[in-house]
Amino acid sequence: MELCSSAPPTSFYFKSFLVSLPTSSISSSCSLKPTKHFTSLTISPTFHQLSHSPRNLPTFVAQAVNDVVKDALPADLIVKESQEPNCRVRLSVEVPAVVCEDCYDMVIEEFMKRAQVPGYRPGRQVPEEALVRYIGKDGVNKAAVEAILKRTLPHAMSSVEGRALNDSLRITTTFSEMEKTYSSLDILRYEVVVDVAPEAKWVPEDGYKNLKVVVELDSEIEAKTAAERELKRRYKTLSTMRIVTNRGLQVGDVVVLDISATTVPQDGSEVKDVPAAGSKGFRFDTEDGDTVVPGFLDAIIGIQGGETKSFSLVFPDSWEQEDLRGLPCQFTVECKELFYRELPEMNDAIADKLIPGCTTIEQVKESLLERCIEQEKTVKVQATDNAILDQLQKMIQVAIPESLFEEQGMQLYGDKLLQVQSNMKLSEEQLAALSSPEAVREYMENQREDIEKTIKQSLAVADIFKRENLQFSTDELVKEVENYVAEFKKHKLEYDEESIQAQVQEILEGAKVLEWLRENSDIQYVTK
């Protein structure tokens, strides 16, 4: 069953900010960032789908589909509309001879104004036969077909006006086919496909109301615990590292290890190396025992400089790296260096070194706790929003148009490239390889499930904003737009203010929906 809107849509939100950022700091994760370096990801503002046709059409034909004013035609077009999967509509268009003739006359008139035909003085009327001979029948017909398309496309699209999604229109009839029909029959036939706005169906109906959400929080975000951990971390930075010479490893020491790992065959199969479980020059703070495989710290306690130990451990099923989960490994560990910390006394004398401006340890503790309380609030809101959005996408049924999938996928991939570029400073060659159409397509297919999940979340938010008649002030919109524009100007980057305004509006609407859902949902917090 197709779930496509038969009425004009209000707003749609296809931004990855709905997945990962807290409402208190919602911002578009990539759509408002400059993407001029990723040319293969750029979507042309006018009719870019034509590039997939066997013959590209001139820009003026492409722009015609966005024309607001439709000039009158001498006769009506014959347009047949048929539904296709994923909210796609196919329009089969027949342009009658009288319309084609009218367009042909306009083309001839334009040629007469501009063509300099040998043997005729400028400004003198050139007979049509001479003009066609000079330009060539084929060239005139091509120009006539283009003119017919330019003039009739806006009329052909009337039945999907208000429903059609931006940049989703594509002419499926080849230009050569149109030329052939026009030349032989003096009419024009062509087909276009366009994606229309999807409609979210709630299961159950109005399921977002009185939502019950369970939010899992990591115990490490608890403000008091986080403040104590941060104080300890800062305190350790003031230590002096001394080499251990007369004993083995103890908890509190820092050790540098070479680690290798192999599989532990359960069925007599060949032993294999596990590179992902090994490391050269691994610097391990023994007070961070929860960062390694359970049992690893206990196995190396007592090891001395230059000594090697071997032992077997099994990666837990909850291990972050999926390919290591549940894997039994034989570890070989060589102790390269062993240090202990020589710490200063914890007193007011080191307060300013822990936090500049503090004069007592008590002030340091209060300052850290205050910061961690704010961080706890932010993380809690973010976790709540993510849990709400995850539940919403499970409660709606919606057909996702391919154009929306591609747009969201490109945005997420563009965001990923921006992050990689900022972290690694990729070369032009690396950037070109990563932003190639092949790389983008591979990413989108591999991430299809997550991309569709994001779109469902966005559609759910859009639908709730409309249903609950939520609003935000004009002042909020103006202020946020000014902030974004200022950032672009600061970095001397090109921007389109109209596009920024539309996207900021989506961000603000999303924030209002999440705020409303937090206030109107039954939320239970549990600690992992």
Short mmCIF file of C-alpha atoms in Angstrom, two decimals:
data_model
loop_
_atom_site.label_atom_id
_atom_site.label_comp_id
_atom_site.label_asym_id
_atom_site.label_seq_id
_atom_site.Cartn_x
_atom_site.Cartn_y
_atom_site.Cartn_z
CA MET A 1 0.00 0.00 0.00
CA GLU A 2 1.39 3.36 -1.03
CA LEU A 3 1.39 6.02 1.64
CA CYS A 4 1.68 9.17 -0.42
CA SER A 5 0.10 12.48 0.27
CA SER A 6 -2.75 13.59 -1.97
CA ALA A 7 -2.65 17.07 -0.49
CA PRO A 8 0.11 19.69 -0.50
CA PRO A 9 2.72 19.00 2.20
CA THR A 10 3.61 21.47 4.90
CA SER A 11 7.27 20.94 5.80
CA PHE A 12 9.66 18.05 5.71
CA TYR A 13 12.78 17.48 7.80
CA PHE A 14 15.59 15.45 6.36
CA LYS A 15 18.43 16.55 8.63
CA SER A 16 20.72 14.30 10.61
CA PHE A 17 20.57 16.63 13.62
CA LEU A 18 17.47 14.77 14.65
CA VAL A 19 19.54 11.72 15.41
CA SER A 20 22.55 12.87 17.28
CA LEU A 21 22.34 16.32 18.80
CA PRO A 22 20.66 17.55 21.97
CA THR A 23 17.75 19.92 21.56
CA SER A 24 19.54 22.53 23.60
CA SER A 25 22.09 22.87 20.84
CA ILE A 26 20.24 21.64 17.76
CA SER A 27 21.99 22.58 14.57
CA SER A 28 22.05 21.07 11.14
CA SER A 29 24.90 18.61 11.13
CA CYS A 30 25.81 19.14 7.52
CA SER A 31 23.17 20.92 5.50
CA LEU A 32 24.27 24.35 6.68
CA LYS A 33 27.94 23.59 6.32
CA PRO A 34 29.75 24.56 3.12
CA THR A 35 30.09 21.63 0.75
CA LYS A 36 31.79 23.33 -2.19
CA HIS A 37 34.73 20.93 -1.93
CA PHE A 38 32.50 17.92 -2.57
CA THR A 39 31.36 18.69 -6.09
CA SER A 40 30.11 15.19 -6.72
CA LEU A 41 27.68 15.59 -3.83
CA THR A 42 26.23 18.87 -5.08
CA ILE A 43 22.63 18.74 -6.24
CA SER A 44 21.90 21.19 -9.03
CA PRO A 45 19.11 23.59 -8.07
CA THR A 46 17.45 23.13 -11.43
CA PHE A 47 16.34 19.83 -12.80
CA HIS A 48 19.49 17.86 -12.03
CA GLN A 49 17.79 14.56 -12.74
CA LEU A 50 17.94 15.35 -16.46
CA SER A 51 21.60 14.45 -16.31
CA HIS A 52 20.55 10.80 -16.08
CA SER A 53 18.75 10.97 -19.43
CA PRO A 54 20.46 9.86 -22.64
CA ARG A 55 20.56 13.47 -23.80
CA ASN A 56 20.76 16.48 -21.53
CA LEU A 57 18.37 19.32 -22.20
CA PRO A 58 19.37 22.98 -22.33
CA THR A 59 19.29 24.97 -19.11
CA PHE A 60 16.37 27.09 -20.25
CA VAL A 61 14.24 23.95 -20.64
CA ALA A 62 15.22 22.75 -17.18
CA GLN A 63 14.38 26.08 -15.61
CA ALA A 64 10.94 26.09 -17.17
CA VAL A 65 9.70 23.50 -14.72
CA ASN A 66 10.21 26.00 -11.90
CA ASP A 67 8.46 28.88 -13.66
CA VAL A 68 5.59 30.21 -11.59
CA VAL A 69 3.75 31.86 -14.48
CA LYS A 70 2.37 29.56 -17.17
CA ASP A 71 1.64 31.23 -20.48
CA ALA A 72 -1.64 30.26 -22.13
CA LEU A 73 -1.64 27.39 -24.59
CA PRO A 74 -3.83 27.30 -27.71
CA ALA A 75 -5.09 23.84 -26.66
CA ASP A 76 -5.04 21.58 -23.62
CA LEU A 77 -2.42 18.91 -23.13
CA ILE A 78 -3.40 15.28 -22.75
CA VAL A 79 -1.85 14.14 -19.46
CA LYS A 80 -2.29 10.66 -17.98
CA GLU A 81 -1.12 10.15 -14.40
CA SER A 82 -0.15 6.74 -13.02
CA GLN A 83 1.11 5.77 -9.57
CA GLU A 84 4.40 3.95 -9.16
CA PRO A 85 6.07 2.47 -6.05
CA ASN A 86 7.69 4.64 -3.38
CA CYS A 87 5.52 7.72 -3.91
CA ARG A 88 6.55 8.18 -7.53
CA VAL A 89 4.11 9.47 -10.13
CA ARG A 90 4.51 8.99 -13.89
CA LEU A 91 3.00 11.56 -16.21
CA SER A 92 2.46 10.59 -19.84
CA VAL A 93 2.12 13.80 -21.83
CA GLU A 94 0.86 14.34 -25.36
CA VAL A 95 1.21 17.82 -26.84
CA PRO A 96 -1.35 18.35 -29.65
CA ALA A 97 -0.33 19.58 -33.07
CA VAL A 98 -1.79 23.05 -32.60
CA VAL A 99 0.46 23.67 -29.57
CA CYS A 100 3.50 22.27 -31.38
CA GLU A 101 2.79 24.51 -34.36
CA ASP A 102 2.49 27.56 -32.11
CA CYS A 103 5.85 26.77 -30.50
CA TYR A 104 7.41 26.15 -33.91
CA ASP A 105 6.26 29.61 -35.06
CA MET A 106 7.84 31.16 -31.95
CA VAL A 107 11.13 29.40 -32.73
CA ILE A 108 11.10 30.61 -36.35
CA GLU A 109 10.36 34.14 -35.19
CA GLU A 110 13.29 34.03 -32.77
CA PHE A 111 15.64 32.67 -35.41
CA MET A 112 14.60 35.43 -37.78
CA LYS A 113 15.61 38.03 -35.18
CA ARG A 114 19.03 36.55 -34.60
CA ALA A 115 20.20 34.58 -37.63
CA GLN A 116 22.43 36.29 -40.17
CA VAL A 117 21.49 34.48 -43.38
CA PRO A 118 23.94 35.05 -46.26
CA GLY A 119 22.35 37.06 -49.09
CA TYR A 120 19.91 38.94 -46.85
CA ARG A 121 20.62 42.33 -45.37
CA PRO A 122 20.29 42.69 -41.54
CA GLY A 123 16.76 43.69 -40.60
CA ARG A 124 15.22 42.33 -43.80
CA GLN A 125 12.55 39.63 -43.53
CA VAL A 126 14.04 36.23 -44.36
CA PRO A 127 11.64 33.70 -45.93
CA GLU A 128 11.02 30.70 -43.73
CA GLU A 129 12.24 28.28 -46.40
CA ALA A 130 15.57 30.11 -46.68
CA LEU A 131 15.93 30.25 -42.90
CA VAL A 132 15.26 26.52 -42.50
CA ARG A 133 17.69 25.76 -45.35
CA TYR A 134 20.39 27.85 -43.67
CA ILE A 135 19.94 26.44 -40.17
CA GLY A 136 19.00 22.94 -41.26
CA LYS A 137 15.74 21.10 -40.77
CA ASP A 138 17.25 18.98 -38.05
CA GLY A 139 18.46 22.01 -36.10
CA VAL A 140 15.07 23.72 -36.36
CA ASN A 141 13.28 20.59 -35.16
CA LYS A 142 15.62 20.24 -32.20
CA ALA A 143 14.97 23.85 -31.23
CA ALA A 144 11.22 23.33 -31.65
CA VAL A 145 11.23 20.25 -29.38
CA GLU A 146 13.17 22.15 -26.74
CA ALA A 147 10.75 25.08 -26.97
CA ILE A 148 7.74 22.77 -26.67
CA LEU A 149 9.22 21.16 -23.57
CA LYS A 150 10.00 24.51 -22.00
CA ARG A 151 6.50 25.79 -22.58
CA THR A 152 4.50 22.67 -21.71
CA LEU A 153 6.35 21.20 -18.74
CA PRO A 154 4.80 23.61 -16.20
CA HIS A 155 1.32 22.76 -17.55
CA ALA A 156 2.05 19.02 -17.52
CA MET A 157 3.09 19.27 -13.87
CA SER A 158 -0.14 20.97 -12.78
CA SER A 159 -1.66 17.76 -11.40
CA VAL A 160 1.22 17.27 -8.94
CA GLU A 161 1.72 20.92 -8.09
CA GLY A 162 2.14 21.30 -4.34
CA ARG A 163 2.90 17.57 -3.96
CA ALA A 164 6.04 17.19 -6.06
CA LEU A 165 9.32 17.12 -4.15
CA ASN A 166 12.05 19.53 -5.13
CA ASP A 167 14.62 18.24 -7.62
CA SER A 168 12.85 14.91 -8.11
CA LEU A 169 11.57 15.44 -11.68
CA ARG A 170 13.15 13.41 -14.48
CA ILE A 171 12.21 13.12 -18.14
CA THR A 172 12.35 9.43 -19.06
CA THR A 173 11.76 9.82 -22.78
CA THR A 174 14.97 10.24 -24.75
CA PHE A 175 15.43 13.38 -26.79
CA SER A 176 15.85 11.33 -29.97
CA GLU A 177 12.48 9.63 -29.37
CA MET A 178 10.81 13.01 -28.97
CA GLU A 179 12.45 14.31 -32.14
CA LYS A 180 11.26 11.26 -34.08
CA THR A 181 7.64 11.62 -32.92
CA TYR A 182 7.61 15.33 -33.63
CA SER A 183 9.13 14.97 -37.10
CA SER A 184 6.74 12.23 -38.21
CA LEU A 185 3.46 13.19 -36.48
CA ASP A 186 3.80 16.93 -35.76
CA ILE A 187 2.92 16.19 -32.13
CA LEU A 188 5.15 15.60 -29.12
CA ARG A 189 4.93 12.81 -26.59
CA TYR A 190 7.07 12.50 -23.51
CA GLU A 191 6.97 10.94 -20.06
CA VAL A 192 8.21 12.33 -16.76
CA VAL A 193 8.45 10.80 -13.32
CA VAL A 194 8.36 12.82 -10.12
CA ASP A 195 8.42 11.96 -6.43
CA VAL A 196 5.53 13.27 -4.36
CA ALA A 197 5.32 13.98 -0.66
CA PRO A 198 4.99 10.86 1.49
CA GLU A 199 2.40 10.69 4.23
CA ALA A 200 3.13 9.23 7.65
CA LYS A 201 0.59 6.73 9.05
CA TRP A 202 0.75 6.20 12.79
CA VAL A 203 0.38 2.70 14.22
CA PRO A 204 -1.48 3.00 16.48
CA GLU A 205 -3.25 6.18 15.35
CA ASP A 206 -1.91 9.20 17.24
CA GLY A 207 0.65 6.84 18.79
CA TYR A 208 3.01 9.69 19.55
CA LYS A 209 0.60 11.01 22.19
CA ASN A 210 1.20 9.80 25.74
CA LEU A 211 4.40 8.18 24.56
CA LYS A 212 6.14 5.86 27.04
CA VAL A 213 9.90 5.98 26.73
CA VAL A 214 12.67 4.21 28.63
CA VAL A 215 15.96 6.13 28.48
CA GLU A 216 19.19 4.31 29.31
CA LEU A 217 21.84 6.53 30.88
CA ASP A 218 25.48 5.66 31.37
CA SER A 219 26.47 5.78 35.04
CA GLU A 220 29.54 7.80 34.03
CA ILE A 221 27.44 10.85 33.18
CA GLU A 222 26.27 11.22 36.80
CA ALA A 223 27.61 14.63 37.79
CA LYS A 224 29.24 13.70 41.10
CA THR A 225 30.99 10.64 39.65
CA ALA A 226 32.10 12.56 36.56
CA ALA A 227 33.46 15.44 38.69
CA GLU A 228 35.50 13.04 40.85
CA ARG A 229 36.87 11.32 37.76
CA GLU A 230 37.83 14.65 36.17
CA LEU A 231 39.54 15.83 39.36
CA LYS A 232 41.55 12.62 39.44
CA ARG A 233 42.50 12.99 35.78
CA ARG A 234 43.71 16.55 36.26
CA TYR A 235 45.59 15.61 39.42
CA LYS A 236 47.47 12.86 37.56
CA THR A 237 48.64 15.36 34.92
CA LEU A 238 50.67 17.05 37.66
CA SER A 239 52.61 13.89 38.41
CA THR A 240 56.22 13.10 37.53
CA MET A 241 56.76 9.73 35.83
CA ARG A 242 59.52 7.56 37.36
CA ILE A 243 60.89 4.31 35.98
CA VAL A 244 60.13 1.19 38.06
CA THR A 245 63.35 -0.77 38.61
CA ASN A 246 62.89 -3.18 41.50
CA ARG A 247 59.39 -4.67 41.28
CA GLY A 248 56.62 -5.79 38.99
CA LEU A 249 53.51 -3.97 37.76
CA GLN A 250 51.05 -2.68 40.37
CA VAL A 251 47.68 -0.96 40.05
CA GLY A 252 48.40 2.75 39.68
CA ASP A 253 51.41 2.22 37.40
CA VAL A 254 51.63 3.09 33.72
CA VAL A 255 53.02 0.41 31.42
CA VAL A 256 54.01 0.34 27.75
CA LEU A 257 53.20 -3.00 26.11
CA ASP A 258 53.60 -4.81 22.82
CA ILE A 259 50.49 -6.96 22.44
CA SER A 260 49.79 -9.67 19.86
CA ALA A 261 46.80 -12.00 19.70
CA THR A 262 45.83 -15.19 17.89
CA THR A 263 42.64 -17.20 17.67
CA VAL A 264 42.01 -20.14 19.98
CA PRO A 265 40.55 -22.76 17.63
CA GLN A 266 37.70 -24.77 19.13
CA ASP A 267 37.54 -27.32 16.31
CA GLY A 268 41.19 -27.96 15.49
CA SER A 269 41.26 -25.34 12.74
CA GLU A 270 44.35 -23.29 11.90
CA VAL A 271 45.53 -20.62 14.35
CA LYS A 272 45.19 -17.12 12.90
CA ASP A 273 46.50 -13.73 13.93
CA VAL A 274 43.96 -11.19 15.22
CA PRO A 275 45.51 -7.81 14.31
CA ALA A 276 42.53 -5.88 15.68
CA ALA A 277 43.25 -7.23 19.16
CA GLY A 278 46.96 -6.35 19.13
CA SER A 279 48.96 -3.17 19.51
CA LYS A 280 52.56 -1.98 19.44
CA GLY A 281 53.70 0.48 22.11
CA PHE A 282 50.31 0.41 23.87
CA ARG A 283 50.46 2.86 26.80
CA PHE A 284 48.17 1.51 29.50
CA ASP A 285 47.20 3.32 32.71
CA THR A 286 46.31 0.52 35.11
CA GLU A 287 43.74 2.75 36.81
CA ASP A 288 41.74 2.54 33.56
CA GLY A 289 41.20 -1.20 33.73
CA ASP A 290 37.66 -0.93 32.37
CA THR A 291 39.05 0.07 28.94
CA VAL A 292 40.58 -3.34 28.24
CA VAL A 293 39.22 -6.88 27.94
CA PRO A 294 37.96 -8.19 31.30
CA GLY A 295 40.76 -10.17 32.95
CA PHE A 296 43.55 -8.42 31.02
CA LEU A 297 44.71 -6.28 33.93
CA ASP A 298 44.71 -9.20 36.36
CA ALA A 299 46.75 -11.26 33.88
CA ILE A 300 49.57 -8.72 33.63
CA ILE A 301 49.83 -7.67 37.29
CA GLY A 302 53.39 -8.38 38.44
CA ILE A 303 54.95 -8.28 34.97
CA GLN A 304 58.41 -6.67 34.93
CA GLY A 305 60.33 -4.70 32.30
CA GLY A 306 61.44 -6.97 29.44
CA GLU A 307 59.22 -9.84 30.61
CA THR A 308 56.70 -11.60 28.35
CA LYS A 309 53.43 -13.21 29.44
CA SER A 310 50.86 -15.30 27.57
CA PHE A 311 47.24 -15.91 28.56
CA SER A 312 43.81 -16.59 27.06
CA LEU A 313 40.78 -14.29 27.31
CA VAL A 314 37.39 -14.03 25.61
CA PHE A 315 36.04 -10.73 24.33
CA PRO A 316 32.64 -10.00 25.88
CA ASP A 317 29.52 -9.96 23.69
CA SER A 318 29.09 -6.28 24.50
CA TRP A 319 32.52 -5.32 23.10
CA GLU A 320 32.37 -2.20 20.95
CA GLN A 321 34.17 -3.75 17.96
CA GLU A 322 31.65 -6.17 16.49
CA ASP A 323 34.10 -8.60 14.84
CA LEU A 324 35.75 -9.28 18.21
CA ARG A 325 32.59 -9.99 20.19
CA GLY A 326 32.67 -13.43 21.82
CA LEU A 327 36.06 -14.24 20.24
CA PRO A 328 38.50 -16.35 22.37
CA CYS A 329 42.07 -15.09 21.95
CA GLN A 330 45.53 -16.13 23.05
CA PHE A 331 47.37 -12.94 24.07
CA THR A 332 51.15 -12.51 24.16
CA VAL A 333 52.25 -9.39 26.04
CA GLU A 334 55.77 -7.97 26.32
CA CYS A 335 56.48 -5.26 28.90
CA LYS A 336 58.59 -2.60 27.17
CA GLU A 337 58.56 0.11 29.86
CA LEU A 338 57.15 0.45 33.37
CA PHE A 339 56.51 3.70 35.27
CA TYR A 340 55.03 4.86 38.54
CA ARG A 341 53.67 8.31 39.33
CA GLU A 342 55.21 10.66 41.83
CA LEU A 343 52.31 12.92 42.78
CA PRO A 344 52.36 16.24 44.64
CA GLU A 345 50.37 16.51 47.84
CA MET A 346 46.68 17.26 47.23
CA ASN A 347 46.37 20.67 48.92
CA ASP A 348 45.45 24.27 48.15
CA ALA A 349 48.92 24.94 46.75
CA ILE A 350 48.09 23.05 43.52
CA ALA A 351 44.52 24.42 43.13
CA ASP A 352 45.49 26.97 40.47
CA LYS A 353 47.25 24.26 38.46
CA LEU A 354 44.10 22.13 38.49
CA ILE A 355 41.82 25.01 37.43
CA PRO A 356 43.36 28.43 36.76
CA GLY A 357 41.92 31.05 39.10
CA CYS A 358 41.02 28.64 41.91
CA THR A 359 42.79 29.16 45.24
CA THR A 360 41.55 26.13 47.17
CA ILE A 361 40.88 22.48 46.43
CA GLU A 362 37.28 23.04 47.56
CA GLN A 363 36.84 25.67 44.85
CA VAL A 364 38.23 23.21 42.30
CA LYS A 365 35.73 20.54 43.37
CA GLU A 366 32.80 22.99 43.28
CA SER A 367 33.78 24.26 39.84
CA LEU A 368 34.14 20.79 38.38
CA LEU A 369 30.84 19.67 39.90
CA GLU A 370 29.05 22.70 38.43
CA ARG A 371 30.43 21.95 34.98
CA CYS A 372 29.53 18.29 35.21
CA ILE A 373 25.98 19.10 36.32
CA GLU A 374 25.50 21.13 33.12
CA GLN A 375 27.04 18.35 31.04
CA GLU A 376 24.78 15.81 32.72
CA LYS A 377 21.72 17.87 31.81
CA THR A 378 22.84 18.18 28.20
CA VAL A 379 23.62 14.49 27.82
CA LYS A 380 20.35 13.55 29.51
CA VAL A 381 18.35 15.70 27.09
CA GLN A 382 20.24 14.23 24.15
CA ALA A 383 19.68 10.66 25.32
CA THR A 384 15.99 11.44 25.86
CA ASP A 385 15.60 12.91 22.37
CA ASN A 386 17.35 9.95 20.78
CA ALA A 387 15.14 7.48 22.65
CA ILE A 388 11.99 9.39 21.66
CA LEU A 389 13.01 9.58 18.01
CA ASP A 390 13.92 5.91 17.92
CA GLN A 391 10.48 5.01 19.23
CA LEU A 392 8.71 7.38 16.82
CA GLN A 393 10.26 5.80 13.73
CA LYS A 394 8.96 2.41 14.86
CA MET A 395 5.41 3.76 15.07
CA ILE A 396 4.99 5.14 11.54
CA GLN A 397 4.45 3.47 8.20
CA VAL A 398 5.68 5.46 5.25
CA ALA A 399 6.85 4.91 1.69
CA ILE A 400 10.18 6.66 1.19
CA PRO A 401 10.73 8.31 -2.22
CA GLU A 402 14.12 7.54 -3.70
CA SER A 403 14.90 11.25 -4.09
CA LEU A 404 14.51 11.75 -0.33
CA PHE A 405 16.68 8.73 0.35
CA GLU A 406 19.40 10.09 -1.95
CA GLU A 407 19.19 13.58 -0.45
CA GLN A 408 19.48 12.32 3.11
CA GLY A 409 22.26 9.90 2.17
CA MET A 410 24.24 12.66 0.47
CA GLN A 411 23.82 14.94 3.47
CA LEU A 412 25.01 12.28 5.90
CA TYR A 413 27.92 11.34 3.66
CA GLY A 414 28.83 14.99 3.18
CA ASP A 415 28.82 15.44 6.95
CA LYS A 416 31.05 12.41 7.32
CA LEU A 417 33.52 13.80 4.77
CA LEU A 418 33.58 17.16 6.50
CA GLN A 419 34.45 15.46 9.78
CA VAL A 420 37.17 13.35 8.16
CA GLN A 421 38.56 16.39 6.38
CA SER A 422 38.69 18.44 9.59
CA ASN A 423 40.40 15.61 11.49
CA MET A 424 42.83 14.36 8.87
CA LYS A 425 43.31 17.21 6.34
CA LEU A 426 42.83 15.02 3.29
CA SER A 427 44.70 15.73 0.08
CA GLU A 428 42.83 16.74 -3.08
CA GLU A 429 43.33 13.22 -4.49
CA GLN A 430 41.99 11.54 -1.34
CA LEU A 431 39.05 13.90 -1.22
CA ALA A 432 38.24 13.28 -4.87
CA ALA A 433 38.29 9.50 -4.31
CA LEU A 434 36.09 9.69 -1.23
CA SER A 435 33.59 12.04 -2.85
CA SER A 436 33.27 10.07 -6.10
CA PRO A 437 29.80 8.90 -7.17
CA GLU A 438 30.88 5.29 -6.61
CA ALA A 439 31.95 5.99 -3.02
CA VAL A 440 28.70 7.83 -2.32
CA ARG A 441 26.55 5.04 -3.77
CA GLU A 442 28.43 2.38 -1.81
CA TYR A 443 28.00 4.33 1.41
CA MET A 444 24.27 4.84 0.84
CA GLU A 445 23.62 1.17 0.09
CA ASN A 446 25.62 0.01 3.11
CA GLN A 447 23.83 2.53 5.33
CA ARG A 448 20.35 2.20 3.76
CA GLU A 449 18.70 1.00 6.95
CA ASP A 450 20.10 3.86 9.05
CA ILE A 451 19.29 6.44 6.37
CA GLU A 452 15.69 5.26 6.10
CA LYS A 453 15.44 5.29 9.89
CA THR A 454 16.56 8.93 9.93
CA ILE A 455 14.00 9.85 7.26
CA LYS A 456 11.22 8.16 9.23
CA GLN A 457 12.21 10.11 12.31
CA SER A 458 12.17 13.31 10.29
CA LEU A 459 8.77 12.59 8.78
CA ALA A 460 7.38 11.77 12.21
CA VAL A 461 8.63 15.09 13.60
CA ALA A 462 7.20 16.99 10.62
CA ASP A 463 3.81 15.35 11.04
CA ILE A 464 3.66 16.09 14.77
CA PHE A 465 4.57 19.75 14.20
CA LYS A 466 1.63 20.04 11.81
CA ARG A 467 -0.86 18.06 13.90
CA GLU A 468 -0.14 19.87 17.14
CA ASN A 469 -0.02 23.31 15.48
CA LEU A 470 3.32 24.11 17.10
CA GLN A 471 4.97 27.45 16.42
CA PHE A 472 8.13 29.44 16.98
CA SER A 473 8.67 33.18 16.90
CA THR A 474 9.93 35.16 13.95
CA ASP A 475 12.61 36.63 16.23
CA GLU A 476 14.01 33.14 16.84
CA LEU A 477 14.21 32.48 13.13
CA VAL A 478 15.85 35.82 12.31
CA LYS A 479 18.39 35.44 15.12
CA GLU A 480 19.44 31.93 14.08
CA VAL A 481 19.71 32.87 10.42
CA GLU A 482 21.89 35.86 11.33
CA ASN A 483 24.14 33.57 13.39
CA TYR A 484 24.65 31.19 10.49
CA VAL A 485 25.21 33.98 7.99
CA ALA A 486 27.78 35.53 10.33
CA GLU A 487 29.65 32.21 10.47
CA PHE A 488 29.79 31.95 6.69
CA LYS A 489 31.01 35.52 6.39
CA LYS A 490 33.58 34.97 9.11
CA HIS A 491 35.13 32.12 7.14
CA LYS A 492 34.64 33.95 3.80
CA LEU A 493 32.45 31.18 2.40
CA GLU A 494 29.66 31.41 -0.15
CA TYR A 495 26.11 30.88 1.08
CA ASP A 496 22.50 31.14 0.00
CA GLU A 497 20.52 33.03 2.65
CA GLU A 498 17.17 31.73 1.39
CA SER A 499 18.37 28.15 1.73
CA ILE A 500 19.78 28.86 5.17
CA GLN A 501 16.46 30.34 6.30
CA ALA A 502 14.50 27.31 5.10
CA GLN A 503 16.83 24.91 6.86
CA VAL A 504 16.96 26.92 10.07
CA GLN A 505 13.16 26.89 10.07
CA GLU A 506 13.27 23.09 9.92
CA ILE A 507 15.73 23.02 12.81
CA LEU A 508 13.54 25.25 14.98
CA GLU A 509 10.44 23.23 14.17
CA GLY A 510 12.27 20.05 15.11
CA ALA A 511 13.36 21.58 18.41
CA LYS A 512 9.77 22.57 19.21
CA VAL A 513 8.52 19.07 18.52
CA LEU A 514 11.13 17.44 20.74
CA GLU A 515 10.41 19.93 23.50
CA TRP A 516 6.69 19.15 23.23
CA LEU A 517 7.33 15.40 23.28
CA ARG A 518 9.54 15.62 26.38
CA GLU A 519 6.78 17.49 28.18
CA ASN A 520 4.01 15.16 27.07
CA SER A 521 5.65 11.74 27.29
CA ASP A 522 6.00 9.27 30.14
CA ILE A 523 9.79 9.08 30.44
CA GLN A 524 11.59 6.59 32.66
CA TYR A 525 15.36 6.82 33.23
CA VAL A 526 17.43 3.74 33.97
CA THR A 527 21.18 3.52 34.57
CA LYS A 528 23.26 0.99 32.66
#
